[in-house]
CSV table of C-alpha atoms and ligand atoms in Angstrom, one decimal:
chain,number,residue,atom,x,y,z
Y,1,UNK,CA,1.9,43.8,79.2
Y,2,UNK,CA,-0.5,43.5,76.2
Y,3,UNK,CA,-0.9,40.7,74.2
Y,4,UNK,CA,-0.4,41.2,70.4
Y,5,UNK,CA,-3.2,39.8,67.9
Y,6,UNK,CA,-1.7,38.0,64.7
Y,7,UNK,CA,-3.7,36.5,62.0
Y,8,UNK,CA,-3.9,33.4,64.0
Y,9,UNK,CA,-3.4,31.4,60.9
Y,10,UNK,CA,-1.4,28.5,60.9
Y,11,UNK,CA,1.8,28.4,58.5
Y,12,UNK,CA,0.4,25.4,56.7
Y,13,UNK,CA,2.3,25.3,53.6
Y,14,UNK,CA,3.8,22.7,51.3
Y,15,UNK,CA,6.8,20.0,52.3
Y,16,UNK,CA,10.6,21.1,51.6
Y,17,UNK,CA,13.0,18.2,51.5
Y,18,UNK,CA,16.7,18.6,50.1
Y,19,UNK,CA,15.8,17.0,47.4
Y,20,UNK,CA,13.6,20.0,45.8
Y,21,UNK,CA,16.4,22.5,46.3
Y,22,UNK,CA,18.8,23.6,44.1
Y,23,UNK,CA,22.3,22.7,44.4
Y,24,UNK,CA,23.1,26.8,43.7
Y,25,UNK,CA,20.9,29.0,46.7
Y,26,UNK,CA,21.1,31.7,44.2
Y,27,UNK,CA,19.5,30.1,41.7
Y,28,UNK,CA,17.2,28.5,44.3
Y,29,UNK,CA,16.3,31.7,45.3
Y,30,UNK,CA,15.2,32.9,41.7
Y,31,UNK,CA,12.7,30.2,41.5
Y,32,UNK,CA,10.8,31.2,44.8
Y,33,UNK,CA,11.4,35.0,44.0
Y,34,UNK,CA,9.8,34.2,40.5
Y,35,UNK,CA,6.8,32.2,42.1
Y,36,UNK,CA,6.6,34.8,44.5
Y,37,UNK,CA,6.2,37.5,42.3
Y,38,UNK,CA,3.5,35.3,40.4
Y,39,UNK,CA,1.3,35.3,43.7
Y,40,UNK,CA,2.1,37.6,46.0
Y,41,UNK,CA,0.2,40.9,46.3
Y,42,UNK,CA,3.1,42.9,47.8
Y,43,UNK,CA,6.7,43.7,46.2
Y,44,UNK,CA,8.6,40.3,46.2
Y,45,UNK,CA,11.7,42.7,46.7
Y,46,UNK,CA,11.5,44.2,49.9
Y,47,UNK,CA,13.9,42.7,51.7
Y,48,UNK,CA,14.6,43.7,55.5
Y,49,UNK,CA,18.5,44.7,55.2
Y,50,UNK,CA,20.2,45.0,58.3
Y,51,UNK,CA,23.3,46.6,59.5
Y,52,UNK,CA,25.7,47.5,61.8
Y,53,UNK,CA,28.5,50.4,62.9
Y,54,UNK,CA,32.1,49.1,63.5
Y,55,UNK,CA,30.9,49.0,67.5
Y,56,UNK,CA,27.9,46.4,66.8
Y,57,UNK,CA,25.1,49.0,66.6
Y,58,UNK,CA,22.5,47.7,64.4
Y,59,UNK,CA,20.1,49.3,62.0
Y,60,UNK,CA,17.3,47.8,59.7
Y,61,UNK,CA,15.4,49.3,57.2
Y,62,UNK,CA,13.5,47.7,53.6
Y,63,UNK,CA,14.9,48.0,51.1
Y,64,UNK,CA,14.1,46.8,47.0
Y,65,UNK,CA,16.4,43.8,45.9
Y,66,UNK,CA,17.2,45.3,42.3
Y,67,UNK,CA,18.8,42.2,40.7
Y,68,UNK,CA,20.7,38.9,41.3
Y,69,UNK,CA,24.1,37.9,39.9
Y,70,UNK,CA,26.1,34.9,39.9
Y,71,UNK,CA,27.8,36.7,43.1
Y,72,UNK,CA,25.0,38.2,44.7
Y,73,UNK,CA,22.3,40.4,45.5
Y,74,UNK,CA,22.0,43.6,44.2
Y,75,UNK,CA,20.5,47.2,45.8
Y,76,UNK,CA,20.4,50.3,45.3
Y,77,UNK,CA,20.7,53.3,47.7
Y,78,UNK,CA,22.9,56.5,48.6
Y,79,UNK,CA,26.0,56.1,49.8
Y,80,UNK,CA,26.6,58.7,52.3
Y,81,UNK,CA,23.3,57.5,54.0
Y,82,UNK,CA,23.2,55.8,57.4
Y,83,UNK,CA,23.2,52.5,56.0
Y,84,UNK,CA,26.4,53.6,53.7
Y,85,UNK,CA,27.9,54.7,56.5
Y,86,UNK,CA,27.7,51.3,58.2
Y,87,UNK,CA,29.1,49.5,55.4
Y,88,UNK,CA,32.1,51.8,55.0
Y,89,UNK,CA,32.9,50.5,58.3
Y,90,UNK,CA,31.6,47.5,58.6
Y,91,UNK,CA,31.1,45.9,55.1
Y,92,UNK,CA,28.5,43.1,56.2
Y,93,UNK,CA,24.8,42.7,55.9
Y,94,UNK,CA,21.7,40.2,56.0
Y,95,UNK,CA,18.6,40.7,55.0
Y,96,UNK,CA,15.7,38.6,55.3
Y,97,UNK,CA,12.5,38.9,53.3
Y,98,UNK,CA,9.1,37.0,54.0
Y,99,UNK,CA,6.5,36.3,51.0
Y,100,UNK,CA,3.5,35.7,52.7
Y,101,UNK,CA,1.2,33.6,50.5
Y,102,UNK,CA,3.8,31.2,49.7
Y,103,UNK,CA,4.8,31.3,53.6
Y,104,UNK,CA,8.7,31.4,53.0
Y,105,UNK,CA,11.0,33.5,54.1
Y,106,UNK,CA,14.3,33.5,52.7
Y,107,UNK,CA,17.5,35.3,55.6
Y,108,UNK,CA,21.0,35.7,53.8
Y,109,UNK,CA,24.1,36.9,55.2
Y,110,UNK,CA,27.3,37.9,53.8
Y,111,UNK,CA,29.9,40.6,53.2
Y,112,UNK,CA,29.1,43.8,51.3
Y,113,UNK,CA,30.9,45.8,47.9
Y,114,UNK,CA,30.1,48.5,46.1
Y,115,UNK,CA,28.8,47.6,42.6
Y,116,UNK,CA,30.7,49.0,40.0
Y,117,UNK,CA,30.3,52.7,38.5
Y,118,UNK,CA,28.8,51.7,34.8
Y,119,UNK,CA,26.2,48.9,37.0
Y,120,UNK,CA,24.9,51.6,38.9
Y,121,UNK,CA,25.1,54.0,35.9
Y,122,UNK,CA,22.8,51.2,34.1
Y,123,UNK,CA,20.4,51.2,37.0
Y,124,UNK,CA,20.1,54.6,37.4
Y,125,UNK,CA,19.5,55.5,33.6
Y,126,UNK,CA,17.0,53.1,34.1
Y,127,UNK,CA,14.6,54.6,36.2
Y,128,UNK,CA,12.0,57.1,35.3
Y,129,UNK,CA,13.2,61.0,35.8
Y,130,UNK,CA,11.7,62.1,38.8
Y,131,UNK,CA,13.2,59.3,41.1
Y,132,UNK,CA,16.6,60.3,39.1
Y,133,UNK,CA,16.1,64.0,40.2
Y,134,UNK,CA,15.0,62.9,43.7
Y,135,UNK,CA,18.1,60.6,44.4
Y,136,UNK,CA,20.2,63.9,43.7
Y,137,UNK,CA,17.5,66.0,45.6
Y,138,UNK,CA,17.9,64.0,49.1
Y,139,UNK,CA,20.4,64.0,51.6
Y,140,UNK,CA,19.2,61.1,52.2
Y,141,UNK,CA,19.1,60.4,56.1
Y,142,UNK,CA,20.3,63.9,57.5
Y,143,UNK,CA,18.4,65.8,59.2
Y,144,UNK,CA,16.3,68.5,57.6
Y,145,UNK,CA,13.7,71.2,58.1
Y,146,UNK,CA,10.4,70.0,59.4
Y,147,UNK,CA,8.9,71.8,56.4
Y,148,UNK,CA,8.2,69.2,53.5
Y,149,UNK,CA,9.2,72.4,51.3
Y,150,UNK,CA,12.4,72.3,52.0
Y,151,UNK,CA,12.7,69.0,49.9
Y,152,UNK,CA,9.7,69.6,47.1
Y,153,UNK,CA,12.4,73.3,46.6
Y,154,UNK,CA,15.4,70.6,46.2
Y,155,UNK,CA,13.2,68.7,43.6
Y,156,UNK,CA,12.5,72.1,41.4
Y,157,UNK,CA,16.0,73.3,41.8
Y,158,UNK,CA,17.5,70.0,40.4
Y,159,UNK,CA,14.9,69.6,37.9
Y,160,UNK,CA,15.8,73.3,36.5
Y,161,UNK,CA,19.8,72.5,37.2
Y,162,UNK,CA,19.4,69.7,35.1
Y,163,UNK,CA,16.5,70.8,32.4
Y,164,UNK,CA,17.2,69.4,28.8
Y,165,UNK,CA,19.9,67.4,29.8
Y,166,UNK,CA,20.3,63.6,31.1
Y,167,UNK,CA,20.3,63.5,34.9
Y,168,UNK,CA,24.1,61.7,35.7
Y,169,UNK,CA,24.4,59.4,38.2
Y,170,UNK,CA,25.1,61.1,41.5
Y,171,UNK,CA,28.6,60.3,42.8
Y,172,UNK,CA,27.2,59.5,46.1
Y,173,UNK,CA,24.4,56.8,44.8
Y,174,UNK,CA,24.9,53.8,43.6
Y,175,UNK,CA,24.6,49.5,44.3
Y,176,UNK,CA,25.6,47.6,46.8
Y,177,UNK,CA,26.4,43.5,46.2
Y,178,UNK,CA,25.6,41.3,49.2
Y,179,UNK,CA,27.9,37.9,48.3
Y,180,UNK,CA,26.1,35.4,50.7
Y,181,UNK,CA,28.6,33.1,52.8
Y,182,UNK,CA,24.9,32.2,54.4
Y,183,UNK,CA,21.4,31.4,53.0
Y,184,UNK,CA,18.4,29.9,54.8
Y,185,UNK,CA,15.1,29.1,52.9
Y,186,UNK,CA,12.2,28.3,55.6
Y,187,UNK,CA,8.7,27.2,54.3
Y,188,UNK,CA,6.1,27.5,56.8
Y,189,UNK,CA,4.5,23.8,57.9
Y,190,UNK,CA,1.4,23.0,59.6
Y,191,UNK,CA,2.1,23.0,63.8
Y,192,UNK,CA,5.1,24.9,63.7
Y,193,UNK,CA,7.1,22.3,62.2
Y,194,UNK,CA,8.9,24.1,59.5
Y,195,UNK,CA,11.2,22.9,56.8
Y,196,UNK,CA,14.6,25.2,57.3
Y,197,UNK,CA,17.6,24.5,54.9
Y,198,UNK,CA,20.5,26.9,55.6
Y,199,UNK,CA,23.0,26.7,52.9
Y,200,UNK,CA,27.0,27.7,54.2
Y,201,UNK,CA,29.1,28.4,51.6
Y,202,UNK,CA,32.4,26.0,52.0
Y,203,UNK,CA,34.4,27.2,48.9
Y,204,UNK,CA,34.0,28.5,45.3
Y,205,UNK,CA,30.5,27.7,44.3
Y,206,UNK,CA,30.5,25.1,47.0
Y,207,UNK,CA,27.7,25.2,49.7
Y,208,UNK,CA,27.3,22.7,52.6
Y,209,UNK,CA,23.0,21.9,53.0
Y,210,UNK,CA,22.0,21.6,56.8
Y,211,UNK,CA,18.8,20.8,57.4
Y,212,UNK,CA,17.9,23.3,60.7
Y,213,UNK,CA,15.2,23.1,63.5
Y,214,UNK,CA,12.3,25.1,62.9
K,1,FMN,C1,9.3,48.8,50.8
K,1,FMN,C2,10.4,49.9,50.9
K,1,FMN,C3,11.4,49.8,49.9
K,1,FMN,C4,12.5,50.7,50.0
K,1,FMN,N1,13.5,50.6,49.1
K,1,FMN,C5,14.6,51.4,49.2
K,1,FMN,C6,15.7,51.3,48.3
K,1,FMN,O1,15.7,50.4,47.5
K,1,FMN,N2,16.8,52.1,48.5
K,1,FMN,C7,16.8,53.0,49.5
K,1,FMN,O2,17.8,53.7,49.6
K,1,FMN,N3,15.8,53.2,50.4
K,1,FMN,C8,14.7,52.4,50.3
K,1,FMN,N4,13.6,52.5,51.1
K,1,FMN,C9,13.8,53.5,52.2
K,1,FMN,C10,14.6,52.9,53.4
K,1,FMN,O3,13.8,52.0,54.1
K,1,FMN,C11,15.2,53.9,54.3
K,1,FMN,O4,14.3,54.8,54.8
K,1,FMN,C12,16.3,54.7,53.6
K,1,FMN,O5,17.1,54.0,52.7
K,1,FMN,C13,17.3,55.4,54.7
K,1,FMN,O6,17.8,54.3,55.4
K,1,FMN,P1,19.1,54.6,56.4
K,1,FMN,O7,18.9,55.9,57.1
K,1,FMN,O8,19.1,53.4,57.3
K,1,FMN,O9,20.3,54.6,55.5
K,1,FMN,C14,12.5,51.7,51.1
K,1,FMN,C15,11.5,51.7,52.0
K,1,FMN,C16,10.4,50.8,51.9
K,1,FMN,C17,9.4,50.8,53.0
């Protein structure tokens, strides 16, 4: 065995108490994603999103966290991908995502929809032309020649199948909508004492605060 050097540093950060948090986790979550992305030098919206095939098999991957609703968390991917096929049959997830200056980490869990067609649409139009092309250019997750060719050829033909014109939205990309029944916000404490608060949803708009053992 071989022992693994972290940074050593300790996870001294500032108190939580229930009293600080929000009575709505989504909105709770907005105000560290916002102070996040004041101070942290990494994407505050990769998110580890995990799931798992109807037998239990689990997957994780990042993943960018592309908005936040009043019912959720929003990403964006192709559907026929591994990760689509898991939540065709098995529409669950959780993610957890970790903003290292602020020492928080933030896991949710919850089940999984597809957003609808004119959300993704908006998304999609959004985003500059060559990721447009590329989403329609990948098969994203099957296998494919070992030669990076194969995909830059893809790219070419779907920037000449589509020249002049607005790329569509693929009918095989789109969002995803994670509506948490669990969220935990952990701040990191001096000595391993963390502050945990896990939020369990108990009806509409209503969420039970435990306080949990670091
Ligand atoms: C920081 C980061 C952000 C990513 N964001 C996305 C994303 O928003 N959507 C996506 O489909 N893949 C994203 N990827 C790629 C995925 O991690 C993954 O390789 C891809 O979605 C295929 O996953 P799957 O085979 O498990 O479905 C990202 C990767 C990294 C490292």
């Amino acid at each position: 065995m071989i022992f693994l050097e972290g940074s050593g540093k300790e996870f001294a950060g500032p108190p939580l108490s229930l009293e600080q948090l929000d009575a709505d986790p989504l909105r709770q979550f907005f105000t560290w994603y916002q102070e996040a992305a004041r101070t942290e030098a990494g994407d505050p919206t990769a998110i580890a999103l995990a799931t798992s095939s109807r037998e239990g098999r689990m997957r994780s991957r990042m993943v960018l966290l592309k908005a936040i609703d009043e019912r959720g968390f929003l990403f964006f991917t192709n559907y026929r991908s591994r990760k689509g096929k898991d939540l065709e049959e098995n529409p669950q997830a959780a993610f957890c995502c970790f903003w290292p200056v602020s020492l928080r980490q933030v896991c949710v869990r919850g089940a999984v929809e597809k957003v609808s067609t004119e959300e993704s649409n908006a998304y999609f139009q959004s985003r500059p032309v060559l990721s447009r092309l590329s989403a329609w250019a990948s098969p994203q997750s099957e296998p494919i020649p070992a030669e990076r060719a194969f995909l830059e050829n893809r790219l070419r033909e779907m920037q000449e199948r589509f020249a002049g014109k607005e790329v569509p939205l693929p009918p095989f990309w789109g969002g995803y909508r994670l509506v948490p029944d669990e969220i935990e916000f952990w701040q990191g404490r001096s000595n391993r004492l963390h502050d945990r608060f896990l939020y369990a949803r108990i009806g509409d708009g209503q969420w039970k605060r435990t306080r949990l053992a670091p």
